[in-house]
């Protein structure tokens, strides 16, 4: 739990800092979509609702079949709460424009990364989680290139969207999957029934 709290707080701090102070290197490189348009279009597809909504629905269905109510709740709240907060709170608050629309943090990035973060949290620890993290990182980087190269966002917007999505989903996971303290009647480590272990012969 401490690790999740620390990661969420750090990610949120990055969002605030970047929203107030925009580093010049993160405000470069925005394209116009003319370079490698087919590849950029491919990179953008994971950010689209027609990809994310079925993915969330599948995660909800699997969690429901496992009768894991906490996982179902995280699947539903994980993507929707960050998107709502980003659209109605963060974007107007930071007021970063690209043309006529508010760009920071990137809403497409928030939608994608929030779903990916939920999948990472629900993956079994070990190999499954490591594979999920690796795949999520690759998809996020590719989508970032697509958003920046197509001219929709600066790198700053993608970084801010990624950090906010991670911070929000980790915070929600604390509510849906709280750490469980050991019960008062649980036997102590090294015993099977709570009674002191028998002395071994010398």
mmCIF file of C-alpha atoms in Angstrom:
data_model
loop_
_atom_site.group_PDB
_atom_site.id
_atom_site.type_symbol
_atom_site.label_atom_id
_atom_site.label_comp_id
_atom_site.label_asym_id
_atom_site.label_seq_id
_atom_site.Cartn_x
_atom_site.Cartn_y
_atom_site.Cartn_z
ATOM 1 C CA UNK A 1 0.000 0.000 0.000
ATOM 2 C CA UNK A 2 2.808 2.422 0.855
ATOM 3 C CA UNK A 3 4.309 1.888 -2.588
ATOM 4 C CA UNK A 4 0.996 2.682 -4.297
ATOM 5 C CA UNK A 5 0.497 5.806 -2.196
ATOM 6 C CA UNK A 6 4.028 7.010 -2.932
ATOM 7 C CA UNK A 7 3.739 6.341 -6.659
ATOM 8 C CA UNK A 8 0.349 8.063 -6.877
ATOM 9 C CA UNK A 9 1.568 11.121 -4.964
ATOM 10 C CA UNK A 10 4.712 11.397 -7.100
ATOM 11 C CA UNK A 11 2.784 11.071 -10.368
ATOM 12 C CA UNK A 12 0.261 13.699 -9.273
ATOM 13 C CA UNK A 13 3.064 16.057 -8.266
ATOM 14 C CA UNK A 14 4.549 15.705 -11.747
ATOM 15 C CA UNK A 15 1.174 16.602 -13.286
ATOM 16 C CA UNK A 16 0.935 19.767 -11.197
ATOM 17 C CA UNK A 17 4.546 20.820 -11.793
ATOM 18 C CA UNK A 18 4.294 20.328 -15.550
ATOM 19 C CA UNK A 19 0.977 22.154 -15.624
ATOM 20 C CA UNK A 20 2.454 25.188 -13.893
ATOM 21 C CA UNK A 21 5.933 25.129 -15.411
ATOM 22 C CA UNK A 22 6.151 23.741 -18.938
ATOM 23 C CA UNK A 23 9.736 22.653 -19.747
ATOM 24 C CA UNK A 24 10.714 23.881 -23.178
ATOM 25 C CA UNK A 25 12.055 20.469 -24.370
ATOM 26 C CA UNK A 26 8.596 18.956 -23.806
ATOM 27 C CA UNK A 27 7.034 21.642 -25.974
ATOM 28 C CA UNK A 28 8.930 20.585 -29.108
ATOM 29 C CA UNK A 29 8.415 18.051 -31.834
ATOM 30 C CA UNK A 30 4.723 18.433 -32.539
ATOM 31 C CA UNK A 31 4.163 17.342 -36.125
ATOM 32 C CA UNK A 32 1.363 17.959 -38.588
ATOM 33 C CA UNK A 33 0.547 14.360 -39.493
ATOM 34 C CA UNK A 34 2.231 14.536 -42.881
ATOM 35 C CA UNK A 35 5.155 12.262 -41.945
ATOM 36 C CA UNK A 36 4.298 8.535 -42.018
ATOM 37 C CA UNK A 37 0.534 9.144 -41.787
ATOM 38 C CA UNK A 38 -0.393 5.448 -41.996
ATOM 39 C CA UNK A 39 1.962 4.543 -39.150
ATOM 40 C CA UNK A 40 0.752 7.450 -37.032
ATOM 41 C CA UNK A 41 -2.839 6.358 -37.626
ATOM 42 C CA UNK A 42 -1.947 2.852 -36.473
ATOM 43 C CA UNK A 43 -0.305 4.214 -33.318
ATOM 44 C CA UNK A 44 -3.432 6.238 -32.519
ATOM 45 C CA UNK A 45 -5.872 3.337 -32.670
ATOM 46 C CA UNK A 46 -5.329 2.101 -29.085
ATOM 47 C CA UNK A 47 -6.493 5.507 -27.813
ATOM 48 C CA UNK A 48 -9.863 5.281 -29.573
ATOM 49 C CA UNK A 49 -13.096 4.428 -27.708
ATOM 50 C CA UNK A 50 -13.888 1.582 -30.121
ATOM 51 C CA UNK A 51 -10.748 -0.163 -28.813
ATOM 52 C CA UNK A 52 -10.854 0.847 -25.144
ATOM 53 C CA UNK A 53 -14.551 0.226 -24.449
ATOM 54 C CA UNK A 54 -14.516 -3.442 -25.584
ATOM 55 C CA UNK A 55 -11.297 -3.954 -23.624
ATOM 56 C CA UNK A 56 -12.899 -2.593 -20.460
ATOM 57 C CA UNK A 57 -16.031 -4.672 -21.086
ATOM 58 C CA UNK A 58 -13.908 -7.809 -21.416
ATOM 59 C CA UNK A 59 -12.053 -7.041 -18.179
ATOM 60 C CA UNK A 60 -15.380 -6.469 -16.399
ATOM 61 C CA UNK A 61 -16.756 -9.769 -17.746
ATOM 62 C CA UNK A 62 -13.708 -11.759 -16.642
ATOM 63 C CA UNK A 63 -13.775 -10.138 -13.192
ATOM 64 C CA UNK A 64 -17.499 -10.838 -12.866
ATOM 65 C CA UNK A 65 -17.020 -14.502 -13.796
ATOM 66 C CA UNK A 66 -14.426 -14.706 -11.053
ATOM 67 C CA UNK A 67 -16.913 -13.065 -8.679
ATOM 68 C CA UNK A 68 -14.361 -10.382 -7.867
ATOM 69 C CA UNK A 69 -16.528 -7.356 -7.102
ATOM 70 C CA UNK A 70 -13.560 -5.160 -6.231
ATOM 71 C CA UNK A 71 -12.004 -5.868 -9.633
ATOM 72 C CA UNK A 72 -15.286 -5.094 -11.406
ATOM 73 C CA UNK A 73 -15.476 -1.776 -9.567
ATOM 74 C CA UNK A 74 -11.887 -0.916 -10.471
ATOM 75 C CA UNK A 75 -12.514 -1.809 -14.126
ATOM 76 C CA UNK A 76 -15.490 0.558 -14.237
ATOM 77 C CA UNK A 77 -14.139 3.426 -12.134
ATOM 78 C CA UNK A 78 -10.521 3.186 -13.304
ATOM 79 C CA UNK A 79 -11.098 4.666 -16.778
ATOM 80 C CA UNK A 80 -14.182 6.822 -16.134
ATOM 81 C CA UNK A 81 -13.095 8.779 -13.060
ATOM 82 C CA UNK A 82 -9.733 9.955 -14.511
ATOM 83 C CA UNK A 83 -11.377 10.967 -17.791
ATOM 84 C CA UNK A 84 -14.093 12.951 -16.011
ATOM 85 C CA UNK A 85 -11.627 14.703 -13.701
ATOM 86 C CA UNK A 86 -9.286 15.452 -16.578
ATOM 87 C CA UNK A 87 -12.022 16.900 -18.790
ATOM 88 C CA UNK A 88 -13.910 18.933 -16.221
ATOM 89 C CA UNK A 89 -11.183 19.860 -13.733
ATOM 90 C CA UNK A 90 -7.582 19.615 -14.897
ATOM 91 C CA UNK A 91 -7.864 20.924 -18.441
ATOM 92 C CA UNK A 92 -9.766 24.099 -17.446
ATOM 93 C CA UNK A 93 -7.488 24.523 -14.422
ATOM 94 C CA UNK A 94 -4.196 24.467 -16.344
ATOM 95 C CA UNK A 95 -5.667 26.129 -19.454
ATOM 96 C CA UNK A 96 -3.087 24.943 -21.996
ATOM 97 C CA UNK A 97 -4.390 25.464 -25.512
ATOM 98 C CA UNK A 98 -3.482 24.081 -28.901
ATOM 99 C CA UNK A 99 -5.544 26.110 -31.294
ATOM 100 C CA UNK A 100 -9.114 26.124 -30.029
ATOM 101 C CA UNK A 101 -8.982 23.137 -27.651
ATOM 102 C CA UNK A 102 -7.570 22.459 -24.213
ATOM 103 C CA UNK A 103 -4.642 20.082 -24.541
ATOM 104 C CA UNK A 104 -3.083 19.440 -21.112
ATOM 105 C CA UNK A 105 -3.257 16.712 -19.925
ATOM 106 C CA UNK A 106 -4.029 14.700 -23.060
ATOM 107 C CA UNK A 107 -7.460 13.105 -22.759
ATOM 108 C CA UNK A 108 -6.642 10.318 -25.217
ATOM 109 C CA UNK A 109 -3.568 9.473 -23.144
ATOM 110 C CA UNK A 110 -5.561 9.507 -19.906
ATOM 111 C CA UNK A 111 -8.127 7.127 -21.394
ATOM 112 C CA UNK A 112 -5.523 4.698 -22.708
ATOM 113 C CA UNK A 113 -3.166 4.688 -19.729
ATOM 114 C CA UNK A 114 -5.969 4.404 -17.174
ATOM 115 C CA UNK A 115 -7.209 1.218 -18.863
ATOM 116 C CA UNK A 116 -3.682 -0.165 -19.143
ATOM 117 C CA UNK A 117 -2.977 0.628 -15.480
ATOM 118 C CA UNK A 118 -6.118 -1.239 -14.427
ATOM 119 C CA UNK A 119 -4.980 -4.265 -16.435
ATOM 120 C CA UNK A 120 -1.543 -4.118 -14.821
ATOM 121 C CA UNK A 121 -3.049 -4.019 -11.332
ATOM 122 C CA UNK A 122 -5.364 -6.952 -12.076
ATOM 123 C CA UNK A 123 -2.640 -9.099 -13.636
ATOM 124 C CA UNK A 124 -1.231 -11.815 -11.418
ATOM 125 C CA UNK A 125 2.085 -10.892 -9.781
ATOM 126 C CA UNK A 126 5.066 -12.411 -11.508
ATOM 127 C CA UNK A 127 5.383 -13.200 -15.184
ATOM 128 C CA UNK A 128 1.845 -12.126 -16.113
ATOM 129 C CA UNK A 129 2.278 -8.701 -14.532
ATOM 130 C CA UNK A 130 5.741 -8.215 -16.020
ATOM 131 C CA UNK A 131 4.425 -9.016 -19.502
ATOM 132 C CA UNK A 132 1.445 -6.684 -18.989
ATOM 133 C CA UNK A 133 3.684 -3.840 -17.824
ATOM 134 C CA UNK A 134 5.987 -4.289 -20.817
ATOM 135 C CA UNK A 135 3.115 -4.359 -23.291
ATOM 136 C CA UNK A 136 1.491 -1.335 -21.649
ATOM 137 C CA UNK A 137 4.740 0.634 -21.871
ATOM 138 C CA UNK A 138 5.168 -0.162 -25.575
ATOM 139 C CA UNK A 139 1.570 0.766 -26.412
ATOM 140 C CA UNK A 140 1.783 4.008 -24.409
ATOM 141 C CA UNK A 141 5.009 5.125 -26.114
ATOM 142 C CA UNK A 142 3.612 4.286 -29.550
ATOM 143 C CA UNK A 143 0.394 6.172 -28.830
ATOM 144 C CA UNK A 144 2.431 9.140 -27.614
ATOM 145 C CA UNK A 145 4.342 9.227 -30.896
ATOM 146 C CA UNK A 146 1.041 9.057 -32.740
ATOM 147 C CA UNK A 147 -0.527 11.927 -30.796
ATOM 148 C CA UNK A 148 2.543 14.163 -31.078
ATOM 149 C CA UNK A 149 3.384 13.269 -34.668
ATOM 150 C CA UNK A 150 -0.192 13.870 -35.791
ATOM 151 C CA UNK A 151 -0.109 17.341 -34.252
ATOM 152 C CA UNK A 152 -2.778 16.743 -31.626
ATOM 153 C CA UNK A 153 -0.494 17.204 -28.617
ATOM 154 C CA UNK A 154 2.912 18.241 -27.373
ATOM 155 C CA UNK A 155 5.015 15.658 -25.520
ATOM 156 C CA UNK A 156 4.155 17.612 -22.360
ATOM 157 C CA UNK A 157 0.471 16.725 -22.746
ATOM 158 C CA UNK A 158 1.227 13.028 -23.166
ATOM 159 C CA UNK A 159 3.532 12.904 -20.140
ATOM 160 C CA UNK A 160 0.973 14.775 -18.025
ATOM 161 C CA UNK A 161 -1.840 12.502 -19.173
ATOM 162 C CA UNK A 162 0.191 9.388 -18.402
ATOM 163 C CA UNK A 163 1.085 10.575 -14.913
ATOM 164 C CA UNK A 164 -2.453 11.644 -14.084
ATOM 165 C CA UNK A 165 -3.965 8.362 -15.241
ATOM 166 C CA UNK A 166 -1.483 6.352 -13.161
ATOM 167 C CA UNK A 167 -2.017 8.561 -10.090
ATOM 168 C CA UNK A 168 -5.796 8.358 -10.322
ATOM 169 C CA UNK A 169 -6.050 4.600 -10.903
ATOM 170 C CA UNK A 170 -3.569 3.833 -8.123
ATOM 171 C CA UNK A 171 -5.616 6.004 -5.769
ATOM 172 C CA UNK A 172 -8.827 4.238 -6.774
ATOM 173 C CA UNK A 173 -7.138 0.882 -6.235
ATOM 174 C CA UNK A 174 -6.519 1.828 -2.607
ATOM 175 C CA UNK A 175 -10.278 2.068 -2.128
ATOM 176 C CA UNK A 176 -11.240 -1.033 -4.125
ATOM 177 C CA UNK A 177 -8.362 -3.227 -2.985
ATOM 178 C CA UNK A 178 -7.382 -2.012 0.513
ATOM 179 C CA UNK A 179 -4.565 -3.771 2.315
ATOM 180 C CA UNK A 180 -5.873 -6.330 4.760
ATOM 181 C CA UNK A 181 -4.501 -6.383 8.254
ATOM 182 C CA UNK A 182 -4.059 -9.834 9.835
ATOM 183 C CA UNK A 183 -6.982 -10.816 12.060
ATOM 184 C CA UNK A 184 -6.540 -10.906 15.815
ATOM 185 C CA UNK A 185 -7.168 -14.646 15.898
ATOM 186 C CA UNK A 186 -4.611 -15.562 13.234
ATOM 187 C CA UNK A 187 -1.792 -17.821 14.395
ATOM 188 C CA UNK A 188 1.635 -16.292 14.547
ATOM 189 C CA UNK A 189 4.272 -17.091 11.975
ATOM 190 C CA UNK A 190 6.031 -20.353 12.634
ATOM 191 C CA UNK A 191 3.030 -21.994 14.272
ATOM 192 C CA UNK A 192 0.083 -23.899 12.880
ATOM 193 C CA UNK A 193 -2.480 -23.259 15.604
ATOM 194 C CA UNK A 194 -1.233 -20.239 17.483
ATOM 195 C CA UNK A 195 0.428 -22.317 20.191
ATOM 196 C CA UNK A 196 4.169 -22.035 20.788
ATOM 197 C CA UNK A 197 6.233 -24.465 18.709
ATOM 198 C CA UNK A 198 7.402 -27.579 20.482
ATOM 199 C CA UNK A 199 10.977 -27.607 21.663
ATOM 200 C CA UNK A 200 13.253 -29.623 19.434
ATOM 201 C CA UNK A 201 15.489 -32.296 20.940
ATOM 202 C CA UNK A 202 19.049 -31.222 21.512
#
